[in-house]
Amino acid sequence: MKKNWWKEAVIYEIYPRSFKDSNGDGIGDLRGVIEKLDYLKKLGVDVLWLCPVYDSPNDDYGYDIRDYRAIIKEAGTMEDFNELLVGVHDRGMKLIMDLVVNHTSDEHEWFQKSRESKENPYRDFYFWKPEKPNNWQSFFGGDAWEYDEKTGEWYLHLFTKKQPDLNWENPTVREKIYSMMRFWLNKGVDGFRMDVISLISKRTDFPDTNLDNFADVIEQVYANGPRVHEFLREMNEEVMSGYDITTVGEAVGVPKEKALLYVGDDRGELNMIFQFDHMIMDSGPGGRFDPIHRSFIQFKKIFREWDEAVSKKGWNSVYLDNHDYPRMVSRFGNDKIYRRESAKLLAMMLLTMRGTPCIFQGSELGMTNVAYPFFEDYRDVETRHAKEAWVKAGKDPDELLKYVQKYSRDNARTPMQWNRNKHAGFTEGSPWMKVNPNYMTINAKDSVNDQNSIFWFYNRLITIRKNNPVLVYGEYEQTDGDHSQLFSYIREDEDDLLHILLNFSDELCDISDINLEGVELILTNQLESELHQNHLLPWEARIYQL
Ligand code: TEU
Ligand code: CA
């Protein structure tokens, strides 16, 4: 197994709009991130993934870029960005940016020119058709084709109609993207998280889809297109190979059987990917607001199968939430009576599995979902479109509100909870999105001052991971035999053997059949005085050294 810094790293995802507001306009910004670099250093993370801060009309909060080389005014200036990058590097950390090149904003000059006329040199920067060619639907509901009066043609947008898809078949598009990437890398940026990179090669015959499960449409029609690997290899040759950086592809629609095509050591494409199987396993045919039961055994199986599929010849990431999904302690843990224990258990999973862990902002505090009582409190375009679709379909939006409270992306985007001051110290102004009312008991200040907090548990786990290469490069083997409560696995190399036991339940978990002779306890999320040889307490997590 080749050793690389990005395999040994711990990534921390920052959604700047909700991280820290430094100038009182209620919107998080770059100077706010600068203010918190020491906090992040204290936590122990070493690669920061910064969600988009480029100029954008904010239809999808920055994932609709109007100018790739300018900082959106509300985030600050390019000087602020340069100062942030220096601050990150001065602390021995690295910064990766969000590369959003499957689509631009419709306000990008390329699209403005492209829609001017059919003869415009930018026409082929996007996909235009005289008639709507197929029944493709957008990720956010509704048609994926939008009629444009100006030239009487339809253009493709897999996301909102303000996010037209770039035509990667056009070599000029690719050249301009590569040049933009060099602009950021030449500033010293340490790599990219590549937004929906698995979608950039379209099936240019644009076939109709007759699949009723949207996840199947993504996998079989939108993602893994005919030239996706050719484009990624070219991007690597033209750009990435010239720098000591890392790349993580957001591999929506990529099944484990195709993962190595993107991240195989010999492929010359990406270093690692964010896979989605565990994140969409409880989405029904209608997507996240059409939930189905999630099986714990299936959850563990997904991690086992992805490890088997990738880890021999490639590399994985491990994550349990991000800015697009509910808070992990609410979704995979118990955010009521066992919030602290389950948040620590999930942290132990994140930091002892094989693959580069990615911590989403606020997980280190055990921040939870927020159940706003009104739709008006929700900000995300996906949530707003869902409501419009329900009302249009004559369905009761109050029914939808229950699903939105549980599964919306907004759950991840409530402002970071820094202290017990007004608006949790996120802003002196009025926040763009309401702060979760539980900030009085869940905030960074109290956490940093409490050695027994989730924050310090993350810090200890990160230190253990840094001091035990077996947790990075060691073999992974699940050992719980599909137990209904227990998730246990070993990490092994020639020097060490660690056994991790996680009780993913509100009940006692019998472990009397596990031989704990001669083992040394490395870390537990319970008071050591309460440890029982024969059972784990609810949400108890342990690392043993054999
Ligand atoms: O997400 C794309 C994506 O496929 C999943 O996040 C999810 O399917 C989507 O949120 C709809 O449920 C990326 C970005 O992470 C997301 O924030 C953007 O909205 C999207 O691409 C478009 O750029
Ligand atoms: Ca601000």
Coordinates of C-alpha atoms and ligand atoms in Angstrom, one line a residue:
M1 CA 0.0 0.0 0.0
K2 CA 1.6 3.3 -1.1
K3 CA 1.7 5.9 1.7
N4 CA 0.3 9.4 0.9
W5 CA -0.3 12.4 3.1
W6 CA -4.0 12.5 2.0
K7 CA -4.5 8.9 3.2
E8 CA -3.2 9.9 6.6
A9 CA -5.2 13.2 6.7
V10 CA -8.4 14.0 8.6
I11 CA -10.7 16.3 6.5
Y12 CA -13.0 18.9 8.0
E13 CA -15.8 20.3 5.8
I14 CA -16.6 24.0 6.2
Y15 CA -19.9 25.3 4.8
P16 CA -18.7 29.0 5.1
R17 CA -22.2 30.5 4.9
S18 CA -23.1 28.8 8.2
F19 CA -19.7 28.7 9.9
K20 CA -18.9 32.2 11.3
D21 CA -20.1 35.7 10.4
S22 CA -17.4 38.3 11.0
N23 CA -19.2 41.5 9.8
G24 CA -22.7 41.3 11.2
D25 CA -24.6 40.7 8.0
G26 CA -25.9 37.4 9.2
I27 CA -23.9 35.4 6.6
G28 CA -20.8 33.4 7.4
D29 CA -17.7 34.6 5.6
L30 CA -13.9 34.0 5.0
R31 CA -12.8 36.3 7.9
G32 CA -15.1 34.2 10.1
V33 CA -13.2 31.1 9.1
I34 CA -9.9 32.9 9.7
E35 CA -11.1 33.7 13.3
K36 CA -11.7 30.0 13.9
L37 CA -8.5 28.5 12.5
D38 CA -7.0 28.0 16.0
Y39 CA -10.2 26.2 17.1
L40 CA -9.8 23.8 14.1
K41 CA -6.1 23.3 14.9
K42 CA -7.0 22.5 18.5
L43 CA -9.5 19.9 17.2
G44 CA -6.6 18.3 15.3
V45 CA -8.0 18.2 11.8
D46 CA -5.5 18.9 9.0
V47 CA -7.3 19.3 5.7
L48 CA -10.0 21.9 5.4
W49 CA -12.6 21.4 2.6
L50 CA -14.1 24.8 1.9
C51 CA -17.5 24.7 0.2
P52 CA -17.9 27.2 -2.7
V53 CA -17.1 30.9 -2.0
Y54 CA -17.0 31.9 -5.7
D55 CA -19.3 34.7 -7.1
S56 CA -22.8 33.2 -7.3
P57 CA -26.4 34.4 -7.4
N58 CA -27.0 31.8 -4.6
D59 CA -29.7 29.8 -6.3
D60 CA -28.1 26.7 -4.8
Y61 CA -25.9 28.7 -2.3
G62 CA -22.7 28.7 -4.3
Y63 CA -23.1 25.6 -6.3
D64 CA -24.2 27.9 -9.2
I65 CA -21.1 29.7 -10.1
R66 CA -21.2 33.1 -12.0
D67 CA -17.4 33.8 -11.9
Y68 CA -14.9 31.0 -11.0
R69 CA -12.1 33.5 -10.3
A70 CA -14.0 35.9 -8.0
I71 CA -15.0 35.7 -4.4
I72 CA -18.7 36.2 -3.7
K73 CA -19.1 39.6 -2.0
E74 CA -20.9 38.2 1.1
A75 CA -17.9 35.9 1.7
G76 CA -15.3 38.7 1.5
T77 CA -12.5 39.6 -0.9
M78 CA -9.7 37.7 -2.7
E79 CA -7.4 39.3 -0.1
D80 CA -9.4 37.6 2.6
F81 CA -9.1 34.4 0.8
N82 CA -5.3 34.8 0.4
E83 CA -5.1 35.6 4.1
L84 CA -7.1 32.5 5.0
L85 CA -4.8 30.3 2.8
V86 CA -1.7 31.7 4.6
G87 CA -3.3 31.2 8.0
V88 CA -4.2 27.5 7.1
H89 CA -0.6 26.8 5.9
D90 CA 1.0 28.7 8.8
R91 CA -0.8 26.2 11.1
G92 CA 0.4 23.2 9.1
M93 CA -3.0 22.5 7.7
K94 CA -4.1 22.3 4.0
L95 CA -7.0 23.7 2.1
I96 CA -9.0 22.1 -0.6
M97 CA -11.6 24.0 -2.6
D98 CA -14.9 22.8 -4.1
L99 CA -14.6 22.4 -7.9
V100 CA -18.1 22.7 -9.4
V101 CA -17.6 22.1 -13.1
N102 CA -20.6 19.9 -14.1
H103 CA -22.6 23.1 -14.5
T104 CA -22.3 26.9 -14.0
S105 CA -24.8 29.5 -13.0
D106 CA -27.1 30.7 -15.9
E107 CA -25.7 34.2 -15.0
H108 CA -22.1 33.1 -15.9
E109 CA -20.9 35.1 -18.9
W110 CA -20.4 31.8 -20.8
F111 CA -24.1 31.0 -20.6
Q112 CA -25.1 34.6 -21.2
K113 CA -23.2 34.4 -24.5
S114 CA -24.3 30.9 -25.3
R115 CA -28.0 31.8 -25.1
E116 CA -27.5 35.0 -27.2
S117 CA -27.7 33.2 -30.5
K118 CA -27.3 29.8 -32.1
E119 CA -24.2 31.0 -33.9
N120 CA -22.5 32.4 -30.9
P121 CA -19.1 30.8 -30.3
Y122 CA -20.2 29.9 -26.8
R123 CA -23.3 28.1 -28.0
D124 CA -21.7 24.7 -27.6
F125 CA -20.5 25.4 -24.1
Y126 CA -23.9 24.0 -23.0
F127 CA -26.4 21.4 -24.4
W128 CA -29.1 23.1 -26.6
K129 CA -31.8 21.2 -28.4
P130 CA -34.6 22.5 -30.7
E131 CA -37.1 20.2 -29.0
K132 CA -37.1 18.7 -25.5
P133 CA -35.3 15.5 -26.4
N134 CA -36.2 13.2 -23.5
N135 CA -37.9 12.8 -20.1
W136 CA -34.9 13.5 -17.9
Q137 CA -35.8 14.9 -14.5
S138 CA -33.7 17.3 -12.4
F139 CA -32.2 16.2 -9.0
F140 CA -34.4 18.9 -7.5
G141 CA -37.6 17.8 -9.2
G142 CA -39.2 18.9 -12.5
D143 CA -37.9 18.7 -16.1
A144 CA -34.1 18.7 -16.7
W145 CA -34.7 20.8 -19.8
E146 CA -35.7 24.5 -19.8
Y147 CA -37.1 26.3 -22.8
D148 CA -35.3 29.6 -23.5
E149 CA -37.3 32.1 -25.5
K150 CA -34.4 34.0 -26.9
T151 CA -33.4 31.3 -29.4
G152 CA -36.4 29.1 -29.0
E153 CA -34.4 26.1 -27.9
W154 CA -34.1 23.9 -24.7
Y155 CA -31.1 23.6 -22.5
L156 CA -30.1 20.8 -20.1
H157 CA -29.9 21.3 -16.3
L158 CA -29.6 18.3 -14.1
F159 CA -30.0 20.6 -11.1
T160 CA -32.0 23.8 -11.0
K161 CA -32.7 25.7 -14.2
K162 CA -30.2 28.3 -13.0
Q163 CA -27.5 25.6 -13.2
P164 CA -27.1 24.7 -16.9
D165 CA -24.9 21.7 -17.5
L166 CA -21.5 22.4 -19.2
N167 CA -20.8 20.5 -22.4
W168 CA -17.6 18.6 -21.7
E169 CA -17.6 17.3 -25.2
N170 CA -16.3 20.8 -26.2
P171 CA -12.5 20.9 -25.8
T172 CA -12.7 24.6 -25.3
V173 CA -14.8 24.1 -22.2
R174 CA -12.3 21.7 -20.9
E175 CA -9.4 24.0 -21.6
K176 CA -11.1 26.9 -19.7
I177 CA -11.8 24.6 -16.7
Y178 CA -8.2 23.4 -16.6
S179 CA -7.0 27.0 -16.8
M180 CA -9.3 28.0 -13.9
M181 CA -8.1 25.0 -11.9
R182 CA -4.4 26.2 -12.4
F183 CA -5.4 29.7 -11.2
W184 CA -6.4 28.3 -7.8
L185 CA -3.6 25.7 -7.6
N186 CA -1.0 28.4 -8.4
K187 CA -2.3 30.3 -5.4
G188 CA -1.2 27.3 -3.3
V189 CA -4.6 25.5 -2.8
D190 CA -3.9 21.9 -1.9
G191 CA -6.6 20.2 -4.0
F192 CA -10.2 19.9 -4.9
R193 CA -13.4 18.2 -3.8
M194 CA -15.1 17.7 -7.2
D195 CA -18.8 18.3 -7.2
V196 CA -20.8 15.6 -9.0
I197 CA -17.8 14.8 -11.1
S198 CA -19.3 11.5 -12.1
L199 CA -21.9 13.4 -14.2
I200 CA -19.6 15.4 -16.5
S201 CA -19.8 13.0 -19.5
K202 CA -23.3 12.9 -21.0
R203 CA -24.8 10.2 -23.1
T204 CA -25.1 12.5 -26.1
D205 CA -27.9 10.4 -27.7
F206 CA -30.0 11.6 -24.7
P207 CA -32.1 8.5 -24.4
D208 CA -35.4 8.5 -22.5
T209 CA -35.3 6.8 -19.1
N210 CA -37.8 4.2 -18.2
L211 CA -36.5 3.6 -14.7
D212 CA -38.9 4.5 -11.8
N213 CA -36.3 4.8 -9.1
F214 CA -34.4 8.1 -9.4
A215 CA -31.2 6.5 -7.9
D216 CA -31.2 4.1 -10.8
V217 CA -31.6 7.0 -13.3
I218 CA -28.6 8.7 -11.7
E219 CA -26.4 5.6 -11.8
Q220 CA -27.5 4.3 -15.2
V221 CA -28.2 7.4 -17.2
Y222 CA -26.6 10.5 -15.7
A223 CA -23.4 9.2 -14.1
N224 CA -20.5 7.1 -15.5
G225 CA -20.9 8.5 -19.0
P226 CA -18.9 7.2 -22.0
R227 CA -16.1 9.7 -21.7
V228 CA -15.9 10.4 -18.0
H229 CA -12.6 8.5 -17.5
E230 CA -11.1 10.1 -20.6
F231 CA -12.0 13.5 -19.3
L232 CA -10.6 12.8 -15.8
R233 CA -7.4 11.3 -17.2
E234 CA -6.9 14.4 -19.4
M235 CA -7.7 16.7 -16.4
N236 CA -5.1 14.9 -14.4
E237 CA -2.5 15.1 -17.1
E238 CA -3.2 18.7 -17.9
V239 CA -3.6 19.9 -14.3
M240 CA -3.4 17.7 -11.2
S241 CA -0.2 15.8 -12.1
G242 CA 1.7 19.0 -11.9
Y243 CA 1.1 19.6 -8.2
D244 CA 1.3 17.8 -4.9
I245 CA -2.4 18.0 -4.2
T246 CA -5.3 15.7 -3.4
T247 CA -8.6 15.2 -5.2
V248 CA -11.8 13.7 -3.9
G249 CA -14.6 13.1 -6.3
E250 CA -18.2 13.4 -5.2
A251 CA -19.1 10.2 -6.9
V252 CA -22.9 10.4 -7.1
G253 CA -24.3 7.4 -9.0
V254 CA -21.0 5.4 -8.9
P255 CA -21.5 1.8 -7.8
K256 CA -18.7 0.0 -5.9
E257 CA -18.1 -2.1 -9.1
K258 CA -17.0 1.0 -10.9
A259 CA -15.2 2.8 -8.1
L260 CA -11.7 1.6 -9.0
L261 CA -12.2 3.1 -12.4
Y262 CA -12.1 6.5 -10.7
V263 CA -9.6 5.9 -7.8
G264 CA -7.5 2.9 -8.8
D265 CA -3.8 3.6 -8.1
D266 CA -3.0 2.9 -11.7
R267 CA -5.8 5.0 -13.2
G268 CA -4.3 8.5 -13.1
E269 CA -7.7 10.0 -12.3
L270 CA -8.7 10.8 -8.7
N271 CA -7.2 10.0 -5.3
M272 CA -10.5 9.1 -3.6
I273 CA -14.3 9.5 -3.8
F274 CA -17.2 10.2 -1.6
Q275 CA -19.6 7.3 -2.3
F276 CA -23.4 7.5 -1.6
D277 CA -24.7 4.0 -0.9
H278 CA -25.1 4.5 2.8
M279 CA -26.5 8.0 2.4
I280 CA -29.3 7.1 0.0
M281 CA -30.2 3.6 1.4
D282 CA -33.2 5.0 3.2
S283 CA -34.4 7.1 0.2
G284 CA -37.4 5.5 -1.5
P285 CA -38.2 5.8 -5.3
G286 CA -39.2 9.4 -4.8
G287 CA -35.9 10.4 -3.2
R288 CA -35.0 11.7 0.2
F289 CA -38.5 12.9 1.1
D290 CA -39.9 9.5 0.3
P291 CA -38.1 7.5 3.0
I292 CA -37.9 3.8 3.5
H293 CA -36.6 1.7 6.4
R294 CA -32.8 1.6 6.7
S295 CA -31.4 -1.8 7.9
F296 CA -28.4 -1.7 10.3
I297 CA -27.1 -4.9 8.8
Q298 CA -27.3 -3.4 5.3
F299 CA -25.5 -0.3 6.6
K300 CA -22.6 -2.4 7.8
K301 CA -22.6 -4.5 4.6
I302 CA -22.2 -1.3 2.5
F303 CA -19.0 -0.4 4.4
R304 CA -17.7 -4.0 4.1
E305 CA -18.4 -4.2 0.4
W306 CA -17.0 -0.8 -0.4
D307 CA -13.8 -1.7 1.5
E308 CA -13.5 -5.0 -0.4
A309 CA -14.1 -3.3 -3.7
V310 CA -11.7 -0.4 -3.3
S311 CA -9.1 -0.7 -0.6
K312 CA -6.8 -3.2 -2.3
K313 CA -6.0 -1.0 -5.3
G314 CA -7.5 2.4 -4.5
W315 CA -8.6 4.5 -1.6
N316 CA -11.9 5.4 0.0
S317 CA -13.2 8.2 2.1
V318 CA -15.4 7.7 5.1
Y319 CA -18.1 10.2 6.0
L320 CA -21.5 10.1 7.7
D321 CA -22.8 13.6 7.0
N322 CA -22.1 16.7 5.0
H323 CA -23.9 19.9 3.9
D324 CA -26.4 17.8 1.9
Y325 CA -27.6 15.4 4.5
P326 CA -29.2 15.3 8.0
R327 CA -26.9 15.6 11.0
M328 CA -25.3 12.2 11.6
V329 CA -26.1 12.0 15.3
S330 CA -29.8 12.5 14.4
R331 CA -29.7 10.1 11.5
F332 CA -27.4 7.3 12.7
G333 CA -27.3 7.9 16.4
N334 CA -29.8 8.9 19.1
D335 CA -29.9 12.7 19.4
K336 CA -32.2 12.5 22.4
I337 CA -31.2 10.7 25.6
Y338 CA -27.9 9.2 24.2
R339 CA -26.7 12.2 22.1
R340 CA -23.3 12.5 23.7
E341 CA -22.6 8.7 23.7
S342 CA -23.9 8.1 20.2
A343 CA -22.1 11.2 18.8
K344 CA -18.8 9.8 20.3
L345 CA -19.6 6.3 18.9
L346 CA -20.1 7.7 15.4
A347 CA -16.8 9.7 15.8
M348 CA -15.0 6.4 16.7
M349 CA -16.4 4.7 13.6
L350 CA -15.5 7.7 11.4
L351 CA -11.9 7.7 12.7
T352 CA -11.1 4.0 12.9
M353 CA -12.5 2.8 9.6
R354 CA -10.2 2.4 6.5
G355 CA -10.4 5.5 4.3
T356 CA -9.8 9.2 4.8
P357 CA -12.4 10.5 7.3
C358 CA -14.3 13.6 6.6
I359 CA -15.8 15.5 9.6
F360 CA -18.6 17.9 8.8
Q361 CA -18.6 21.2 10.7
G362 CA -20.5 20.9 14.0
S363 CA -20.3 17.1 14.2
E364 CA -17.5 17.6 16.8
L365 CA -20.1 19.3 19.0
G366 CA -22.8 16.7 18.4
M367 CA -24.9 19.3 16.6
T368 CA -28.4 17.9 15.7
N369 CA -31.1 18.3 13.2
V370 CA -33.5 21.2 13.6
A371 CA -37.2 20.7 13.3
Y372 CA -38.4 24.2 12.2
P373 CA -42.2 24.5 12.7
F374 CA -42.7 26.4 9.4
F375 CA -41.7 25.9 5.8
E376 CA -40.8 29.6 5.8
D377 CA -37.8 28.8 8.0
Y378 CA -36.3 26.5 5.4
R379 CA -33.9 27.9 2.9
D380 CA -32.7 25.1 0.6
V381 CA -33.8 25.1 -3.0
E382 CA -34.3 21.3 -2.8
T383 CA -36.7 21.8 0.1
R384 CA -38.6 24.7 -1.6
H385 CA -39.0 22.7 -4.8
A386 CA -40.3 19.7 -3.0
K387 CA -43.0 21.8 -1.3
E388 CA -44.0 23.3 -4.7
A389 CA -44.2 19.8 -6.2
W390 CA -46.3 18.5 -3.3
V391 CA -48.7 21.4 -3.5
K392 CA -48.9 21.1 -7.3
A393 CA -49.7 17.4 -6.9
G394 CA -52.5 18.3 -4.5
K395 CA -50.7 16.6 -1.5
D396 CA -50.8 18.0 2.0
P397 CA -47.6 20.0 2.6
D398 CA -47.9 19.4 6.4
E399 CA -47.2 15.7 5.6
L400 CA -44.1 16.8 3.7
L401 CA -43.0 19.0 6.6
K402 CA -42.4 15.9 8.7
Y403 CA -40.0 14.5 6.1
V404 CA -38.3 17.8 5.6
Q405 CA -37.7 18.1 9.3
K406 CA -36.0 14.7 9.2
Y407 CA -34.2 14.5 5.8
S408 CA -33.7 18.1 4.4
R409 CA -30.3 19.5 3.7
D410 CA -31.2 22.5 5.8
N411 CA -30.6 20.3 8.9
A412 CA -26.9 20.5 8.1
R413 CA -26.9 24.2 7.4
T414 CA -28.0 25.7 10.6
P415 CA -25.4 28.2 11.9
M416 CA -22.4 26.8 13.9
Q417 CA -23.1 27.0 17.6
W418 CA -20.1 28.8 19.1
N419 CA -21.3 29.8 22.5
R420 CA -24.4 30.8 24.6
N421 CA -24.6 34.4 23.4
K422 CA -27.4 35.6 21.1
H423 CA -27.5 33.5 17.9
A424 CA -25.0 31.1 19.5
G425 CA -22.2 33.7 18.7
F426 CA -22.5 33.0 15.0
T427 CA -23.4 36.5 14.2
E428 CA -24.0 39.9 15.8
G429 CA -26.7 40.5 13.2
S430 CA -29.7 38.4 12.3
P431 CA -28.7 35.0 10.9
W432 CA -29.6 34.1 7.3
M433 CA -31.1 30.9 8.8
K434 CA -32.4 30.4 12.3
V435 CA -29.9 29.0 14.9
N436 CA -30.9 25.7 16.4
P437 CA -32.5 26.6 19.8
N438 CA -30.4 23.9 21.5
Y439 CA -27.3 26.0 21.3
M440 CA -27.5 26.8 25.0
T441 CA -26.5 23.2 25.7
I442 CA -24.6 22.4 22.5
N443 CA -21.9 24.9 21.6
A444 CA -18.1 25.1 21.1
K445 CA -17.2 27.2 24.1
D446 CA -18.8 24.8 26.6
S447 CA -17.4 21.8 24.7
V448 CA -13.8 23.1 24.6
N449 CA -14.1 23.8 28.4
D450 CA -15.3 20.2 29.1
Q451 CA -12.6 17.5 28.9
N452 CA -15.4 14.9 28.6
S453 CA -17.0 16.6 25.6
I454 CA -17.5 15.2 22.1
F455 CA -15.0 17.8 20.9
W456 CA -12.2 16.3 23.0
F457 CA -13.3 12.8 22.2
Y458 CA -12.7 13.7 18.5
N459 CA -9.4 15.2 19.4
R460 CA -8.4 12.0 21.2
L461 CA -9.5 9.8 18.3
I462 CA -7.6 12.0 15.8
T463 CA -4.5 11.7 18.0
I464 CA -4.9 7.9 18.2
R465 CA -5.3 7.7 14.4
K466 CA -2.2 9.8 13.9
N467 CA -0.2 7.6 16.4
N468 CA -1.5 4.3 15.0
P469 CA -0.7 3.8 11.3
V470 CA -2.7 0.6 11.5
L471 CA -5.8 2.7 11.6
V472 CA -4.8 4.3 8.2
Y473 CA -3.1 1.4 6.4
G474 CA -4.1 -1.7 8.3
E475 CA -6.4 -4.3 7.0
Y476 CA -10.2 -4.0 7.8
E477 CA -12.4 -6.9 8.7
Q478 CA -15.9 -6.8 10.1
T479 CA -16.2 -9.3 13.0
D480 CA -19.7 -9.0 14.3
G481 CA -21.3 -11.5 12.0
D482 CA -24.3 -9.3 11.1
H483 CA -25.2 -8.8 14.8
S484 CA -28.4 -6.7 15.1
Q485 CA -26.9 -4.1 17.5
L486 CA -23.1 -4.5 17.4
F487 CA -20.8 -3.2 14.7
S488 CA -17.3 -4.6 15.4
Y489 CA -14.3 -4.8 13.3
I490 CA -10.5 -5.3 13.5
R491 CA -7.7 -3.2 12.0
E492 CA -4.5 -5.2 11.6
D493 CA -1.0 -4.8 10.2
E494 CA 2.2 -6.6 11.0
D495 CA 2.7 -4.7 14.2
D496 CA -0.7 -4.0 15.6
L497 CA -4.2 -5.5 16.0
L498 CA -7.0 -3.2 17.2
H499 CA -10.6 -4.3 17.9
I500 CA -13.3 -1.7 17.7
L501 CA -16.7 -2.5 19.3
L502 CA -19.7 -0.2 18.7
N503 CA -23.1 -0.7 20.2
F504 CA -25.5 1.0 17.8
S505 CA -28.5 0.6 20.0
D506 CA -30.5 1.9 23.0
E507 CA -30.2 -1.5 24.7
L508 CA -27.4 -3.4 26.5
C509 CA -25.4 -5.4 24.0
D510 CA -24.1 -8.8 25.1
I511 CA -20.4 -9.4 24.3
S512 CA -19.8 -12.3 26.6
D513 CA -18.8 -14.4 23.5
I514 CA -16.0 -12.0 22.7
N515 CA -12.6 -13.0 24.2
L516 CA -11.1 -10.0 25.9
E517 CA -8.3 -11.8 27.5
G518 CA -5.0 -9.9 27.6
V519 CA -6.4 -7.0 25.6
E520 CA -5.7 -3.4 26.5
L521 CA -8.4 -0.7 26.4
I522 CA -7.3 2.2 24.3
L523 CA -10.4 4.4 24.5
T524 CA -14.1 4.2 25.5
N525 CA -16.9 6.7 25.4
Q526 CA -18.1 5.6 28.9
L527 CA -16.5 6.1 32.3
E528 CA -13.9 3.4 32.6
S529 CA -15.3 2.5 36.0
E530 CA -18.6 1.4 34.4
L531 CA -17.1 -1.0 31.9
H532 CA -18.6 -4.5 31.9
Q533 CA -16.8 -7.5 30.5
N534 CA -20.0 -9.1 29.3
H535 CA -22.0 -6.3 27.8
L536 CA -21.8 -2.8 26.3
L537 CA -24.0 0.0 27.6
P538 CA -26.3 1.7 25.1
W539 CA -24.2 3.4 22.4
E540 CA -21.0 2.3 24.2
A541 CA -17.9 2.3 22.0
R542 CA -14.5 0.8 22.7
I543 CA -11.1 0.4 21.1
Y544 CA -9.1 -2.5 22.3
Q545 CA -5.4 -3.2 21.5
L546 CA -4.8 -7.0 21.2
Ligands
TEU1 O1 -24.6 17.3 -4.5 C1 -25.2 16.5 -5.5 C2 -25.9 15.3 -5.0 O2 -26.2 14.5 -5.8 C3 -26.2 15.0 -3.6 O3 -25.7 16.0 -2.7 C4 -27.8 15.0 -3.5 O4 -28.2 14.0 -4.4 C5 -28.4 16.3 -3.8 O5 -28.1 17.1 -2.7 C6 -29.9 16.2 -4.0 O6 -30.5 15.4 -3.0 C7 -23.7 18.3 -5.0 C8 -23.5 19.4 -3.9 O7 -23.0 18.7 -2.7 C9 -24.9 19.9 -3.6 O8 -24.9 20.8 -2.5 C10 -25.4 20.7 -4.8 O9 -26.7 21.1 -4.6 C11 -25.4 19.8 -6.1 O10 -24.2 18.9 -6.2 C12 -25.4 20.6 -7.3 O11 -24.2 21.3 -7.4
CA2 CA -20.7 38.1 7.0

